[in-house]
CSV table of C-alpha atoms in Angstrom, one decimal:
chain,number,residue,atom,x,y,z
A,246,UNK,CA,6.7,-185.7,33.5
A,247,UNK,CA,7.9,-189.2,33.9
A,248,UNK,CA,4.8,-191.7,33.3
A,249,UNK,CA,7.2,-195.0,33.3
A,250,UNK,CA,7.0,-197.5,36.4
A,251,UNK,CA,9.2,-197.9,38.7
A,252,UNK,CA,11.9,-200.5,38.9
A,253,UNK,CA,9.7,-201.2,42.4
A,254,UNK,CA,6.5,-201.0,40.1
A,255,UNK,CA,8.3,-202.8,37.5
A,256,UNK,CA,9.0,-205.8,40.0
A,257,UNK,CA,5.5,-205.8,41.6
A,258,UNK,CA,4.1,-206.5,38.5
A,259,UNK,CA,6.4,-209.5,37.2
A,260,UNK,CA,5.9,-211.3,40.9
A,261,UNK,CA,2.2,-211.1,40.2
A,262,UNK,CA,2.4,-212.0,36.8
A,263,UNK,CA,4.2,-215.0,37.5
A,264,UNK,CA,2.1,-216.1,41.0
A,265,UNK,CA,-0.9,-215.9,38.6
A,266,UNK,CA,0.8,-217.9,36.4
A,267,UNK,CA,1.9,-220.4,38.4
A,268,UNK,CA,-1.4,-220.7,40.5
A,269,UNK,CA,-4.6,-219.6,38.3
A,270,UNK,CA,-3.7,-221.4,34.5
A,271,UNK,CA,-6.7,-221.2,32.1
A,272,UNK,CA,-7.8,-224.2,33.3
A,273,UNK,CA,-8.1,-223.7,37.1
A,274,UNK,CA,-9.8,-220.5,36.3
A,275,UNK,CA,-12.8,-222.9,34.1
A,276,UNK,CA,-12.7,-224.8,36.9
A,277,UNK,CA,-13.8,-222.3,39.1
A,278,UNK,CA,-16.0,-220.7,37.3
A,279,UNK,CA,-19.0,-222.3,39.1
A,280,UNK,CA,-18.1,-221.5,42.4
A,281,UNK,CA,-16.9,-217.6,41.3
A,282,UNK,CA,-13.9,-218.4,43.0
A,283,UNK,CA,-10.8,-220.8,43.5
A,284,UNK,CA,-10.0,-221.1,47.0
A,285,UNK,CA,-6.4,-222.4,46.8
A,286,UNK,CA,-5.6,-219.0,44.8
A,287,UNK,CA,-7.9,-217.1,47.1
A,288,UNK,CA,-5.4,-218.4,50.3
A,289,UNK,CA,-1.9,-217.5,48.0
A,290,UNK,CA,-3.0,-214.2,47.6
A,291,UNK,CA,-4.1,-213.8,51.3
A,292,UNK,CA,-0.7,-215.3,52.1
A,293,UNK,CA,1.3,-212.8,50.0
A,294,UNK,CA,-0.5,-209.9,51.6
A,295,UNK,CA,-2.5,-208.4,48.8
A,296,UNK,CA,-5.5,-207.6,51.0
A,297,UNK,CA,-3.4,-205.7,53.2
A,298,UNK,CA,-1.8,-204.2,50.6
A,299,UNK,CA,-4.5,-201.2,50.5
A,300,UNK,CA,-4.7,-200.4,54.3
A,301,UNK,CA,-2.5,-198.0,55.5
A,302,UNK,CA,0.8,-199.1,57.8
A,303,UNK,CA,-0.2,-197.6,60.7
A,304,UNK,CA,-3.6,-200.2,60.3
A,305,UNK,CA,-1.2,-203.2,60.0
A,306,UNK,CA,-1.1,-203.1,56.1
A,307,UNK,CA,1.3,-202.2,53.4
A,308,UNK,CA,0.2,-198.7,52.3
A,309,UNK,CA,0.1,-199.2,49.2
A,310,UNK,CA,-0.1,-196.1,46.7
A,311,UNK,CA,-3.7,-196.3,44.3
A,312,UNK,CA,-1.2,-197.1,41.5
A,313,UNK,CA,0.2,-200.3,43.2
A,314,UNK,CA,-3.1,-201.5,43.7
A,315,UNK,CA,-3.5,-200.5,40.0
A,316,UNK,CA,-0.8,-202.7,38.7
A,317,UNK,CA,-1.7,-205.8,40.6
A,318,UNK,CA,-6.0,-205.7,39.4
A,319,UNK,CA,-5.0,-205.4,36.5
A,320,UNK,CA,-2.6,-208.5,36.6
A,321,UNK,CA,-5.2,-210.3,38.2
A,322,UNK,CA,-7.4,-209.2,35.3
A,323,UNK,CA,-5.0,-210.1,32.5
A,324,UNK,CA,-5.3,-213.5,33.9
A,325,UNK,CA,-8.9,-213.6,34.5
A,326,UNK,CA,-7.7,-214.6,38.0
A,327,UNK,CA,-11.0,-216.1,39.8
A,328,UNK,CA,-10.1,-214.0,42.9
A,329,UNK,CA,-12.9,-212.2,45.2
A,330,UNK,CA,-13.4,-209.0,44.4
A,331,UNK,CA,-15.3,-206.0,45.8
A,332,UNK,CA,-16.8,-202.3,44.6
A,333,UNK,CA,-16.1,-201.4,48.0
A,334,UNK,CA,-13.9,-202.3,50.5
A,335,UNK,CA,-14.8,-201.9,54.5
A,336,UNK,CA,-11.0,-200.4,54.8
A,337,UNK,CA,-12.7,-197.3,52.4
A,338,UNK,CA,-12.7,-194.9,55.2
A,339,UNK,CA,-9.0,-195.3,55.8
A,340,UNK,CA,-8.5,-193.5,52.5
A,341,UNK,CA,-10.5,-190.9,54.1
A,342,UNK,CA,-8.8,-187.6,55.8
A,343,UNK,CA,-12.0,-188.3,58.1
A,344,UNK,CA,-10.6,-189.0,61.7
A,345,UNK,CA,-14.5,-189.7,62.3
A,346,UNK,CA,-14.4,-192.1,59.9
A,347,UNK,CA,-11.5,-194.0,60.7
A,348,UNK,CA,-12.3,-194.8,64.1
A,349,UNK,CA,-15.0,-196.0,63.5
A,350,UNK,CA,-13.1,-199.0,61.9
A,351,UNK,CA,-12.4,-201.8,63.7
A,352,UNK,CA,-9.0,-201.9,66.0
A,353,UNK,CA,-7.1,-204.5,63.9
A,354,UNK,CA,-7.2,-205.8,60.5
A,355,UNK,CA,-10.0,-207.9,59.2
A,356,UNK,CA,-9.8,-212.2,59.0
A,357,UNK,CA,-12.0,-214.3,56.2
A,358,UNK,CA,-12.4,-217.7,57.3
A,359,UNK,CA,-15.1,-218.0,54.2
A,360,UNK,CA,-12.5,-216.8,51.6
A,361,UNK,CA,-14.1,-213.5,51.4
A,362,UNK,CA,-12.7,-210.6,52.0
């Protein structure tokens, strides 16, 4: 069994290594640290489709495998990112082989104006 990542993994995880980085240094992250939260970071990561990453294609989202979505928490853990983050997710049921419990999802992908997901 081959446990190494992928040279897809491999590159997912430098791009978010480097956006945090660039965009949440140790000192934006005390800076937000009031708040929970830094909004500018908040809007990258919206804008390079990480909360789509987990909903499936068909939903408008990337499809992500569990491992993906692996790789990048714990990149934005590493950095101690102040990012939103959630135990659960309202896209939960699309992991589900529950045709009951995907409909009742709503018909297109969800929007944050407040920063929150």
């Amino acid at each position: 069994m081959d446990l190494k990542l992928s040279a897809e993994q491999r590159a997912l995880v430098a791009s978010f290594a480097e956006l945090l980085a660039k965009h949440a240094p140790p000192e934006r992250v005390r800076a937000a640290e009031p708040v929970g939260f830094d909004p500018v970071l908040w809007a990258v990561l919206r804008d390079v489709g990480v909360v789509e990453m987990a909903v499936p294609e068909e939903h408008g989202g990337w499809g992500a495998a569990l491992l993906d979505l692996v790789l990048v928490a714990e990149q934005v853990g590493a950095a101690v990112a102040p990012a939103p983050r959630s135990r659960t997710s309202p896209w939960t049921p699309m992991r589900s082989s529950s045709r009951a419990a995907r409909r009742r999802l709503p018909p297109s992908r969800p929007r944050s104006t407040t920063g929150w997901c």
